[in-house]
Coordinates of C-alpha atoms in Angstrom, one line a residue:
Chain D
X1041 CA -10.2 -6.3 -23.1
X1042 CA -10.2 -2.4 -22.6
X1043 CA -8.8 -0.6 -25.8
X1044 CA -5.5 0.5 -23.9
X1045 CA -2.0 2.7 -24.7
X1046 CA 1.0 2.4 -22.7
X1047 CA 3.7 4.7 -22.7
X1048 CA 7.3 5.0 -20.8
X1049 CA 9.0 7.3 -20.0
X1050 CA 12.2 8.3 -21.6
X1051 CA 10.8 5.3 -24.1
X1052 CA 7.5 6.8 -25.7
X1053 CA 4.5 4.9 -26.6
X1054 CA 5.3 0.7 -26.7
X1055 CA 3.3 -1.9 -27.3
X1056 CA 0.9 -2.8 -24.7
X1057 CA 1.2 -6.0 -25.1
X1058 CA 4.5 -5.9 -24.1
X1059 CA 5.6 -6.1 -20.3
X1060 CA 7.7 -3.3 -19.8
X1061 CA 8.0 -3.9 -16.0
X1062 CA 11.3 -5.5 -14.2
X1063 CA 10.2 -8.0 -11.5
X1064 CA 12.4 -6.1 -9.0
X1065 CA 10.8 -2.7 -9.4
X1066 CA 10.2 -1.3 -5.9
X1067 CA 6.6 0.2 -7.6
X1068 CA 5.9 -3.8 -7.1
X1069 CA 7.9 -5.6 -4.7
X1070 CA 7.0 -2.4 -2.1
X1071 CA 4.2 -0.4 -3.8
X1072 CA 7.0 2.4 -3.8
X1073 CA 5.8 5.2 -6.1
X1074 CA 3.0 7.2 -6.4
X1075 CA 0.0 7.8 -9.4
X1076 CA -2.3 9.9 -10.9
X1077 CA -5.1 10.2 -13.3
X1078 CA -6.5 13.0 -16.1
X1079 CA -9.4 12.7 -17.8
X1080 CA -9.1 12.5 -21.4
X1081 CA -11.8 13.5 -23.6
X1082 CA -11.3 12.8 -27.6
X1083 CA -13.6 14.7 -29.7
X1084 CA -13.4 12.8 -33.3
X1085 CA -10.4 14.4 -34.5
X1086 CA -8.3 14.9 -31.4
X1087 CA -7.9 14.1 -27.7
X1088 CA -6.8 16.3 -24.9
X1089 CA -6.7 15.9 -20.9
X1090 CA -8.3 17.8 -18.7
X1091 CA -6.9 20.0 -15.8
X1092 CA -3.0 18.6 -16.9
X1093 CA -1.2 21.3 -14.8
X1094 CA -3.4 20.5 -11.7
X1095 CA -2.7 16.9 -11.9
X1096 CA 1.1 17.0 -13.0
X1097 CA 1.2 19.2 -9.8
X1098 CA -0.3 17.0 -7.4
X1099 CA 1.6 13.8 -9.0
X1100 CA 5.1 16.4 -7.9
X1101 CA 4.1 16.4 -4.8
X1102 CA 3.0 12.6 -4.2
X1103 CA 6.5 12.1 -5.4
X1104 CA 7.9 14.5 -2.5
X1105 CA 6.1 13.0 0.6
X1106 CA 7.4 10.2 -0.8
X1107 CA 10.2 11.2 -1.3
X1108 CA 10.6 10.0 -4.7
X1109 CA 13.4 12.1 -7.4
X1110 CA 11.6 15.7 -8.4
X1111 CA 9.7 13.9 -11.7
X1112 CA 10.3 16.0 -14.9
X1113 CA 7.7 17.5 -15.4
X1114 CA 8.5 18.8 -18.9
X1115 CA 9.5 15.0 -20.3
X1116 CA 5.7 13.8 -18.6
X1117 CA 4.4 17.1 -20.7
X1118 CA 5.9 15.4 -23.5
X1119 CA 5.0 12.1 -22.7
X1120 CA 1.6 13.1 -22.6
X1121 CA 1.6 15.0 -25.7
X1122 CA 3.0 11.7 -27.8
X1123 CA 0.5 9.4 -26.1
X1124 CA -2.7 11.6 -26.8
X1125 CA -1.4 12.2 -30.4
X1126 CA -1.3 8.6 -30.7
X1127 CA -4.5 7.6 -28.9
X1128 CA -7.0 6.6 -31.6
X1129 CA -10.7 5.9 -29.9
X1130 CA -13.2 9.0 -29.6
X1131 CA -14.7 9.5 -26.2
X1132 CA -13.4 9.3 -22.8
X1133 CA -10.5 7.8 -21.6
X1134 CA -8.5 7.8 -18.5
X1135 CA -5.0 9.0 -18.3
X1136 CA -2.8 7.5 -15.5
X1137 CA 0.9 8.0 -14.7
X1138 CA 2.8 6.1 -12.5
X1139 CA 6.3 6.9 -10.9
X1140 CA 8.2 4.2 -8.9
X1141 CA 11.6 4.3 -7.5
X1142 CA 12.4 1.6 -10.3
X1143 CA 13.7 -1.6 -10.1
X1144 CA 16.3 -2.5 -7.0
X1145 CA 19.1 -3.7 -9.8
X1146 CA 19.1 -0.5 -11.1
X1147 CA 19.7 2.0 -8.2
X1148 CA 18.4 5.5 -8.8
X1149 CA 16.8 5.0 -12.0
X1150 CA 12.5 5.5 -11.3
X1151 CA 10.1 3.8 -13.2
X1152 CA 7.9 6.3 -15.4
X1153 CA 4.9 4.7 -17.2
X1154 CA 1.7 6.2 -18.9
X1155 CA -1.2 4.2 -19.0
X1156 CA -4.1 5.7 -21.1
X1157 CA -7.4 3.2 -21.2
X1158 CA -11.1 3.5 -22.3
X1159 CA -13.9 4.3 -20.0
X1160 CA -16.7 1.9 -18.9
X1161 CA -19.2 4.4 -19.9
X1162 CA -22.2 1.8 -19.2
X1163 CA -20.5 1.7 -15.3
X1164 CA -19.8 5.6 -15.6
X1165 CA -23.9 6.8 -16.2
X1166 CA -24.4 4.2 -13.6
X1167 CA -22.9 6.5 -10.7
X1168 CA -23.5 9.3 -12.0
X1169 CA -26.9 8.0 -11.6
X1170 CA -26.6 7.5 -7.9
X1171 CA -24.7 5.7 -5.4
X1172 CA -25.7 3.6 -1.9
X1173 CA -23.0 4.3 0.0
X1174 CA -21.6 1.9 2.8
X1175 CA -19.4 3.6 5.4
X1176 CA -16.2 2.2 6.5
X1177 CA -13.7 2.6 9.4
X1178 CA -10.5 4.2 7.7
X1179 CA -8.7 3.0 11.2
X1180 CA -7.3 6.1 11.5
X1181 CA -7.9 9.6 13.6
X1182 CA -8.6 12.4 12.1
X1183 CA -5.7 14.6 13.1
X1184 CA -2.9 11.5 12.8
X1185 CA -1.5 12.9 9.9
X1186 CA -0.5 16.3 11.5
X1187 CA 2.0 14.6 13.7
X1188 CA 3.0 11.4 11.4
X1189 CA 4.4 11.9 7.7
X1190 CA 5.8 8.7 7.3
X1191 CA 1.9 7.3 7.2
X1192 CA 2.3 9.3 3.8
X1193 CA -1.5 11.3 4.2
X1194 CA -2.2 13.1 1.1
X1195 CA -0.4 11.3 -1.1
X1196 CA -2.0 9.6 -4.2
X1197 CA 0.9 6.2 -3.6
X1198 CA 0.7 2.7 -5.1
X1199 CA 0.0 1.4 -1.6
X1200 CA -3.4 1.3 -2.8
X1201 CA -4.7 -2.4 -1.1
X1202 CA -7.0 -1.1 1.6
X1203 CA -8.8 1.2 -1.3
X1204 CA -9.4 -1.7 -3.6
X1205 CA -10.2 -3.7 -0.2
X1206 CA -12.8 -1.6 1.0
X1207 CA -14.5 -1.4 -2.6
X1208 CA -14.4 -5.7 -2.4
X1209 CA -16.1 -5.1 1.3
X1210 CA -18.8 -2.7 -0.2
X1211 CA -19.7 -4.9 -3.3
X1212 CA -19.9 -7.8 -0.7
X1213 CA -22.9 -5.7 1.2
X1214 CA -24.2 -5.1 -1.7
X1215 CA -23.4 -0.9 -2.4
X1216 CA -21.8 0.5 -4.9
X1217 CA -19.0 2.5 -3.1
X1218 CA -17.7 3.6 0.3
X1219 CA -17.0 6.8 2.5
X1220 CA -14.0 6.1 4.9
X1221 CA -14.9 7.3 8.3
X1222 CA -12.4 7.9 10.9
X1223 CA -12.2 6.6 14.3
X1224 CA -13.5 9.9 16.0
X1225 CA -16.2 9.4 13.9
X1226 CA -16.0 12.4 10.6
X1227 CA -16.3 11.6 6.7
X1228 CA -13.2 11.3 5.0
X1229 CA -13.3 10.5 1.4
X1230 CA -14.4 7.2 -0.7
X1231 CA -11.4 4.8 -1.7
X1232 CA -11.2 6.4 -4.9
X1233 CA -13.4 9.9 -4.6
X1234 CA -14.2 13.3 -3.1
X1235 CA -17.0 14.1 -1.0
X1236 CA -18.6 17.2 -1.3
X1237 CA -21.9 18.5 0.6
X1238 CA -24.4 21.0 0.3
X1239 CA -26.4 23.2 2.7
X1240 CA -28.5 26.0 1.7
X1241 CA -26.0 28.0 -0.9
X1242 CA -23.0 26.5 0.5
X1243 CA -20.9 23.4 -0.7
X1244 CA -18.8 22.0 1.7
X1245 CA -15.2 19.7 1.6
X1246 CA -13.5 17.4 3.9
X1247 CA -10.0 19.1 5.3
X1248 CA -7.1 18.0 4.0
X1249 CA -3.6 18.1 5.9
X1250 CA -4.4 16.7 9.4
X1251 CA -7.1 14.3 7.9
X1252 CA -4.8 12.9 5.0
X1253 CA -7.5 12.9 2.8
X1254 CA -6.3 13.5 -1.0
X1255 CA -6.2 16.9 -2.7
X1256 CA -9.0 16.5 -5.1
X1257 CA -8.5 18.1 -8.3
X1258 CA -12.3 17.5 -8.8
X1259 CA -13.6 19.2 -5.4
X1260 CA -11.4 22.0 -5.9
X1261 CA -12.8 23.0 -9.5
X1262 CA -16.0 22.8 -8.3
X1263 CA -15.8 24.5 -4.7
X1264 CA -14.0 27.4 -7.0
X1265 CA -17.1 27.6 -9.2
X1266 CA -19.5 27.7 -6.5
X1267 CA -17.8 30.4 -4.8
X1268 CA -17.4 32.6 -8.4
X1269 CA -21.6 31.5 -8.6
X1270 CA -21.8 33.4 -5.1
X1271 CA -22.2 30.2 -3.0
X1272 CA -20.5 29.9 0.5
X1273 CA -17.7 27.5 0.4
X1274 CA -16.0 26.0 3.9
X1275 CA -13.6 22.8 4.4
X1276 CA -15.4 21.3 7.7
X1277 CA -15.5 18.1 9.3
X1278 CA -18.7 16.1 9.3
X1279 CA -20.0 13.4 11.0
X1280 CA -22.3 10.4 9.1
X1281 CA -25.5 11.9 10.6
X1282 CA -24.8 15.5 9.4
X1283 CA -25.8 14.4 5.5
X1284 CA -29.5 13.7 6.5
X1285 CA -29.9 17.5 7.0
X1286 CA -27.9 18.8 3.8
X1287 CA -29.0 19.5 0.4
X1288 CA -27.1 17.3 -1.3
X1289 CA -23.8 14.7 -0.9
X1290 CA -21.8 13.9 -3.8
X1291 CA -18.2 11.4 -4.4
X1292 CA -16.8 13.1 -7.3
X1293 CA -13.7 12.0 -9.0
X1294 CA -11.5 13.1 -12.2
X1295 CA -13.3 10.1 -14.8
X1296 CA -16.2 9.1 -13.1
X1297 CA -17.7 12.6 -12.6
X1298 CA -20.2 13.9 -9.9
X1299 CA -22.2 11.0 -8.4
X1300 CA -25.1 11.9 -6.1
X1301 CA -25.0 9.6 -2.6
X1302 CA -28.6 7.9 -2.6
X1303 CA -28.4 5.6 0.6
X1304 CA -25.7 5.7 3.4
X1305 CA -25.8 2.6 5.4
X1306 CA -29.2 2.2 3.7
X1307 CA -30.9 5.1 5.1
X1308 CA -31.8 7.5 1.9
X1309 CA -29.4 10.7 1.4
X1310 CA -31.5 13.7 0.6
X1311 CA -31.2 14.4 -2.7
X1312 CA -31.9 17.3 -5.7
X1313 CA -31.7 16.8 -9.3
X1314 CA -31.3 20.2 -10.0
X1315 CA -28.6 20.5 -7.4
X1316 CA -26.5 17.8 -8.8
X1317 CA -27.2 19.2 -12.5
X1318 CA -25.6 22.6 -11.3
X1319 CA -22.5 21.0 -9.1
X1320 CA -21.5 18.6 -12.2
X1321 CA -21.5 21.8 -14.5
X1322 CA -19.0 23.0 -11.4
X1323 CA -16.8 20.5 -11.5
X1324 CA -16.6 20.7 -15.4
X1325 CA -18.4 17.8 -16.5
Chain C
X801 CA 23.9 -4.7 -8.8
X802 CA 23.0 -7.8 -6.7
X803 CA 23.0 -11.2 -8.2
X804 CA 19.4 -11.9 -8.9
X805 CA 17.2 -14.9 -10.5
X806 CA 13.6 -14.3 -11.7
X807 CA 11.1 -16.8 -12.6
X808 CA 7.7 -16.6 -13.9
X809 CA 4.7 -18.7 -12.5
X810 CA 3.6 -20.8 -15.6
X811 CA 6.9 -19.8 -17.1
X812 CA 9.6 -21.1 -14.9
X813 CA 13.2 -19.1 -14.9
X814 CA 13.3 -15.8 -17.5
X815 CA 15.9 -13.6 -18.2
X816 CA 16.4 -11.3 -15.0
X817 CA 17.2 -8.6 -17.7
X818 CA 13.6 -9.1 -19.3
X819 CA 10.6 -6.9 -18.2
X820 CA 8.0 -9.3 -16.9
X821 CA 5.4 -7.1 -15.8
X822 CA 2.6 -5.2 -18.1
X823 CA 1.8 -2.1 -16.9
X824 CA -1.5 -2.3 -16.1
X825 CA -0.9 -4.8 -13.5
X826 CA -2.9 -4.7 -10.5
X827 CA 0.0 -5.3 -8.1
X828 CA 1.9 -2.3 -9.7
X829 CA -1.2 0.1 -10.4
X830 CA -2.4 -0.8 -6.8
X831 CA -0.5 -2.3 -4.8
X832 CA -3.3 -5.4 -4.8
X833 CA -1.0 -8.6 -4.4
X834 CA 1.0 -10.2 -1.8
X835 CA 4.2 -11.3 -0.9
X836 CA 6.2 -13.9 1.0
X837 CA 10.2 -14.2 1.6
X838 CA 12.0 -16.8 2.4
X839 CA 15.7 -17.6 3.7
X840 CA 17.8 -19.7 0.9
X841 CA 21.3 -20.8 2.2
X842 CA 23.6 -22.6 -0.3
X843 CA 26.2 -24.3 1.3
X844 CA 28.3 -24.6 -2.1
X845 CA 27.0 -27.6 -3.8
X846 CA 23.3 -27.3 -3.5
X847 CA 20.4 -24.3 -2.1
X848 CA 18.1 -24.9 0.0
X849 CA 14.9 -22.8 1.0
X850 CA 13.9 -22.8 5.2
X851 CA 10.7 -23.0 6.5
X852 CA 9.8 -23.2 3.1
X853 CA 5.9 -25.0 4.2
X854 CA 5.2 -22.2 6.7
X855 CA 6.1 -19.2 4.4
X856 CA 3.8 -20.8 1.6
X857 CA 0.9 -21.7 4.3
X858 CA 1.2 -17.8 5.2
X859 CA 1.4 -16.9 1.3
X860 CA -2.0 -18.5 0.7
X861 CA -3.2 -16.8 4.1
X862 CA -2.3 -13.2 2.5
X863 CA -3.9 -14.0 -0.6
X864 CA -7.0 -15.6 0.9
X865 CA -6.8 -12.2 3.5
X866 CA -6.9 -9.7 -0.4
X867 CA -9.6 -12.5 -1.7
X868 CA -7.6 -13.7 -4.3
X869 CA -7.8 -16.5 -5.8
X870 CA -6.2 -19.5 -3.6
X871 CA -2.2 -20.1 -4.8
X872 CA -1.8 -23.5 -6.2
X873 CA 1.1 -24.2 -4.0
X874 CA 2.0 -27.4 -6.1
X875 CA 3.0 -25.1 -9.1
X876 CA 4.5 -22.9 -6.3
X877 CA 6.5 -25.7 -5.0
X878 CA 7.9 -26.7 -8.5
X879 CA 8.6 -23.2 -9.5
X880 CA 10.5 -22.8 -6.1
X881 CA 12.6 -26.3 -7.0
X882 CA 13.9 -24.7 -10.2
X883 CA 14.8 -21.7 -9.0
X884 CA 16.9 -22.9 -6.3
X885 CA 18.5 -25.9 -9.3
X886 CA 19.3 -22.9 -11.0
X887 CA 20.9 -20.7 -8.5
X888 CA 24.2 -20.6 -8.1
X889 CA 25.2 -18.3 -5.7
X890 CA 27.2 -19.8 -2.7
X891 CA 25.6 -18.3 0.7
X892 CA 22.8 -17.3 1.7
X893 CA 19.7 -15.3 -0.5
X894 CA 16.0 -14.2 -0.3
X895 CA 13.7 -15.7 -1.8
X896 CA 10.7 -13.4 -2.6
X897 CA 7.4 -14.9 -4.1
X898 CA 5.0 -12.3 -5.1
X899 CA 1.3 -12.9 -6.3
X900 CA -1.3 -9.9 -7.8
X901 CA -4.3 -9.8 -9.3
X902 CA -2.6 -9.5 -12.3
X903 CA -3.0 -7.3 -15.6
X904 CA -6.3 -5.2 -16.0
X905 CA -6.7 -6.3 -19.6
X906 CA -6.2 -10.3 -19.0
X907 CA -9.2 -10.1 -15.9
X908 CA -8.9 -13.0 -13.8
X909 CA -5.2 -13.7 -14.5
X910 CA -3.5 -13.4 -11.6
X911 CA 0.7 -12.7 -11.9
X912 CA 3.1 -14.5 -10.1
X913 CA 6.7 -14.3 -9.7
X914 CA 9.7 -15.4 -8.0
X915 CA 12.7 -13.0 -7.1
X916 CA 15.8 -14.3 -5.8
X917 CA 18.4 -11.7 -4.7
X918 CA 22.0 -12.5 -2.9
X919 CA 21.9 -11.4 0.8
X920 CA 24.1 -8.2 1.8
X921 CA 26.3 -9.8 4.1
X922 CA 27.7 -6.6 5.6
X923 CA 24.5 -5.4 6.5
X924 CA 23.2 -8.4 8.2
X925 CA 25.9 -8.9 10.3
X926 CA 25.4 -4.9 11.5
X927 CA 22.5 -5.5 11.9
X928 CA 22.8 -8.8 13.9
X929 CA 25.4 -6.5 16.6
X930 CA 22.6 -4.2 17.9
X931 CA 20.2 -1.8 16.2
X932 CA 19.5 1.6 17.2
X933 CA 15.8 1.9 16.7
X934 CA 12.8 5.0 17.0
X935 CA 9.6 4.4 17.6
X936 CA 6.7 5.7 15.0
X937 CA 3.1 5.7 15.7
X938 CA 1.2 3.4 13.4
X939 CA -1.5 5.3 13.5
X940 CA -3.9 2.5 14.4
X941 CA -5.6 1.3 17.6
X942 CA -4.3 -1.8 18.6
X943 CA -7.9 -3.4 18.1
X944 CA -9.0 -2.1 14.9
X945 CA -8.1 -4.7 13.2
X946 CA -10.5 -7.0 14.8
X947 CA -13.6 -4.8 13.6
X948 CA -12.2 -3.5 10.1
X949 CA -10.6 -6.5 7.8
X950 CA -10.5 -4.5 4.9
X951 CA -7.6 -2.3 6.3
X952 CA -5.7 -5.9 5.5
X953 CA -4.0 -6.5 9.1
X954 CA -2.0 -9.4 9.0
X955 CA -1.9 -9.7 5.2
X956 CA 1.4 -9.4 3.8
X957 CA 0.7 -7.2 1.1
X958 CA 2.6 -5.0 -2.0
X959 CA 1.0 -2.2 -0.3
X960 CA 3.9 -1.7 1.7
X961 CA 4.5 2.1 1.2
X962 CA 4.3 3.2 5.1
X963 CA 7.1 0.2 5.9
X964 CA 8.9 2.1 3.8
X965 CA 8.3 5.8 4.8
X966 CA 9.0 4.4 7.8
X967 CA 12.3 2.9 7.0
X968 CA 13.2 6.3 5.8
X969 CA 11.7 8.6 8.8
X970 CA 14.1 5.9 10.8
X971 CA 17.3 6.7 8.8
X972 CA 16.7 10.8 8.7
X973 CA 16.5 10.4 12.5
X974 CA 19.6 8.5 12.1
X975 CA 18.4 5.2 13.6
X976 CA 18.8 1.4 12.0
X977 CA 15.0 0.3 11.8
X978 CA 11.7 1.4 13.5
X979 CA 9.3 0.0 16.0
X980 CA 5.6 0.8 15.0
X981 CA 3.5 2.0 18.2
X982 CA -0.2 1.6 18.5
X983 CA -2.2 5.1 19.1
X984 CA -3.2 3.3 22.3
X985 CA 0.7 3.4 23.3
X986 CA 1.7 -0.5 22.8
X987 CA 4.3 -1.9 20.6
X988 CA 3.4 -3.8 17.5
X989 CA 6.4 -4.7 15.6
X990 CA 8.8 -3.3 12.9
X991 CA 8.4 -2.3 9.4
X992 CA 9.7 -5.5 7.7
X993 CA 10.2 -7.5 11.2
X994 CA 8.6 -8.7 14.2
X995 CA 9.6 -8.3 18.2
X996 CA 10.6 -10.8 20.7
X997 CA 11.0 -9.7 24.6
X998 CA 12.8 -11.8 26.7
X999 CA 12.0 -11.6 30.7
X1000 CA 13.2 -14.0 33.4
X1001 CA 12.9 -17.6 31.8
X1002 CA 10.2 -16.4 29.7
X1003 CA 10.0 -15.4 25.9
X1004 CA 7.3 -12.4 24.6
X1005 CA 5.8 -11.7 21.4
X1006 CA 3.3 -9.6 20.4
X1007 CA -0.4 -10.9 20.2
X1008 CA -1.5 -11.1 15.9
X1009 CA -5.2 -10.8 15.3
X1010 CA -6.9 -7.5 16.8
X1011 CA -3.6 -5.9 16.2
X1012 CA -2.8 -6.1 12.6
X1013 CA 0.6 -7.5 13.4
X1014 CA 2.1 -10.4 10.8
X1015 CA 2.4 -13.7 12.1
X1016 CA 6.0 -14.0 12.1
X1017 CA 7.9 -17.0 10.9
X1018 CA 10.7 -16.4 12.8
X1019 CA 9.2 -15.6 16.0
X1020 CA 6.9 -18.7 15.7
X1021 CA 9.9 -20.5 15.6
X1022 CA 12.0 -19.3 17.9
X1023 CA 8.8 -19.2 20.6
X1024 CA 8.6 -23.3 19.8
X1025 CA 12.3 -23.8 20.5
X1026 CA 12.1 -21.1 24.0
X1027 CA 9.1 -23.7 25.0
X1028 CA 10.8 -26.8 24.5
X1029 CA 13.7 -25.7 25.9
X1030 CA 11.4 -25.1 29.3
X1031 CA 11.1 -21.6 29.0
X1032 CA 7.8 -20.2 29.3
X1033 CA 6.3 -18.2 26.3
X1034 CA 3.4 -15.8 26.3
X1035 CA 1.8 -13.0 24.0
X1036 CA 1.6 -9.5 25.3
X1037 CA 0.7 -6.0 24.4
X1038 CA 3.9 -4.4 25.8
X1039 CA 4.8 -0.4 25.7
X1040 CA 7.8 0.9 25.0
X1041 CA 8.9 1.6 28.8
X1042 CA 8.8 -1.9 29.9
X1043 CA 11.5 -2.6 27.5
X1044 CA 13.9 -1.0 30.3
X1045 CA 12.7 -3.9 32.1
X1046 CA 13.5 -6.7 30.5
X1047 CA 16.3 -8.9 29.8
X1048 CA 16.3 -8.2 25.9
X1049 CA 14.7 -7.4 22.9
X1050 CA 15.1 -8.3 19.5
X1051 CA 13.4 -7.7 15.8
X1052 CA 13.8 -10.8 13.8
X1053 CA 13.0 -11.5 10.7
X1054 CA 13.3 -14.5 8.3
X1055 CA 16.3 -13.4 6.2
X1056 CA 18.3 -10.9 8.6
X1057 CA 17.6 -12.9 11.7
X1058 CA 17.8 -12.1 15.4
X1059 CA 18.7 -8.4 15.8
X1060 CA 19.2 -6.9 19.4
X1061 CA 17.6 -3.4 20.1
X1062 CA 20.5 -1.3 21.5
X1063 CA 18.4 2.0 22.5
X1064 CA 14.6 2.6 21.5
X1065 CA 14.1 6.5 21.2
X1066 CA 18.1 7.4 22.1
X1067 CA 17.6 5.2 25.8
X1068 CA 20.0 1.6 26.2
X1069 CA 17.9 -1.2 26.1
X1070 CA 18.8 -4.3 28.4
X1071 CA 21.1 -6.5 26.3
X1072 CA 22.6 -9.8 27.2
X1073 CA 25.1 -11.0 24.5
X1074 CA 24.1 -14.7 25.9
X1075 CA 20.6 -14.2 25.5
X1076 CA 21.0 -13.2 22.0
X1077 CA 22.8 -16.0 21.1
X1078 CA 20.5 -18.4 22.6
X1079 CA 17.1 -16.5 21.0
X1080 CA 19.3 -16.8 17.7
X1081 CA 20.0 -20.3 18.1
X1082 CA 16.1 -21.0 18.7
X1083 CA 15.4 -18.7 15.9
X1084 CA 17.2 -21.3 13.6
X1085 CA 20.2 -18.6 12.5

């Protein structure tokens, strides 16, 4: 077992051992709510979380496509505060919190929970070491988020089966993670990661918006450094054969870092230590 | 608050007012679980579940579909039995059986619960006298399915966050209920429902499979009863123009029944109050 805290909110810090979920709660029965996740880094005498204000931002508006109550963002402040004062093991942890519309029996009262656990840092040095990379139909175009909300692009929800899905289908074909493709045929994103590219002093992102691939917290630190470092930065749509040409292709996320793509569809990704050296010190890792 | 009963697999019947769930659950944290409801009626002295072996064999498809491990309907069966001894709530209910891969600190032990909430009587019975419905693209080809099984067609799963978005794009556009719509232009079937088409002494539902579309309970049933009643039955990718067409057209599902479709997209839809009533009898309501 994972040395774990939970917290809820309006509650504080409970034991985790204790279920704290009603059976009815529409974050359950419906995958009704929405998530995010800090990194948390404890340095022997205290812990703190990483880019808060970005992610308390982006968990406010997963909440509004969903149309979920305006979350408080002051009580989560709080919350956080109480929960990283009480977390007790040095290193890195992940940070979670999860808003549902709450249980059906109790109309209009959300859910708010804080889930703070330790990092697999065995499984952690292992991608940042590298990745073979599977790609995977997303089923989607890459534009059908412009003209349909309700398919809730963007938005870091609950409804995360196909994500753990695809992860299952990659481990089953023997890679280590995937990059969602769309039906027109461009790179999205990985179930649970960023992709980011580089060309000759330029690192490039996936659109968001139309393409209803995630806001990345983790892209957007590093795109910013590159561009303060004098690199060209550009959002552009790429197909699966356009990464045999670049520098360098990375999935990046908030805990697990900057992991270099090694193999797509087990052809090899080129590659450059150096490179992937200078975009993790980007992304603040 | 509705009148609700909760049981716990391995447990049996808790107190509904009791948290059951830890937060790190897997079927909360990402939507990774699935679901099956069932129709109770209690006629006063006893409740009884319908179609209770066809909901369970589609349960055990859904998990086997999210490659979890395989429900031991036995225990299912049992825990079913003493919910329904212990409810006493004349009329009818829904009986909601959820399964997840359970907590991420307890790996390997899957949750499973039992949920059974009275029925809103009012809003069945609108329902059953016509619905207004809009449709919504689903943002999916109505063949991806075929080629991508980890995007879950046909799995009834907690990741049900679009059904819901889509419930509420439905009521902002103020309609009852929603037909999904392929991006190739053909009708698939509502967010928490499926669609029968009637045409001249034949009944039409919408092919499963290839299109990601649930195999409904109730249209199995009622397609069964339009057979032996000498009607002929057949499974067709419709759009939504040839609605205008036919005879009538109905979403039914397994607790609010047989539903006529009034208008799709602000245009009347063929009704037959007849028709309805036959399609309803064959539905088993």
């Amino acid at each position: 077992m994972n040395a774990q805290l939970v917290a809820v909110l309006g509650r504080g810090v409970v034991d985790p051992e204790t279920p704290v979920l009603y059976a009815d709660d529409a974050g359950l029965t419906r995958g009704d709510g929405c998530f995010d996740t800090c990194r948390v880094v404890h340095d022997g005498s205290s812990a703190r979380a990483l880019h808060l204000d970005e992610h308390l931002a982006r968990f406010a508006r997963s909440a509004e496509l969903l149309d979920l109550p305006v979350p408080d963002l002051a009580a989560w402040r709080k919350l956080v505060a109480t929960a990283l004062a009480a977390w007790p093991e040095p290193g890195e942890a992940s940070l979670k919190l999860i808003l549902t519309r709450g249980p059906a029996h109790l109309s209009g009262a959300p859910t708010g929970l804080l889930l703070l656990t330790v990092v697999d840092g065995a499984a952690q040095e292992r991608a940042r070491s590298g990745l073979r990379v599977v790609t995977l139909d997303r089923g989607y175009r890459s534009d059908v988020f412009a003209t349909a909300p309700w398919l809730l692009g963007g938005a870091k929800t609950l409804s995360y089966g196909v994500n753990v899905a695809a992860k299952r289908e990659a481990t089953a074909r023997g890679a280590d993670d995937v990059l969602f493709v769309s039906t027109d045929g461009y790179l999205l994103e990985g179930p649970t990661s960023g992709l980011l590219v580089a060309r000759e002093q330029e690192l490039v992102a996936v659109p968001t918006g139309a393409t209803g691939v995630l806001e990345s917290v983790t892209v957007a630190t590093a795109m910013a450094a590159a561009w303060a470092a004098g690199w060209r930065t550009s959002e552009e749509l790429l197909r699966p054969g356009d990464l045999s040409t670049c520098l360098g292709t990375w999935l990046v996320s908030t805990v697990r870092g900057v992991c270099p793509v090694l193999e797509l569809d087990g052809a090899p990704v080129p590659q450059d230590a150096g490179l992937t050296a200078r975009v993790t010190e980007w992304a603040g890792f």
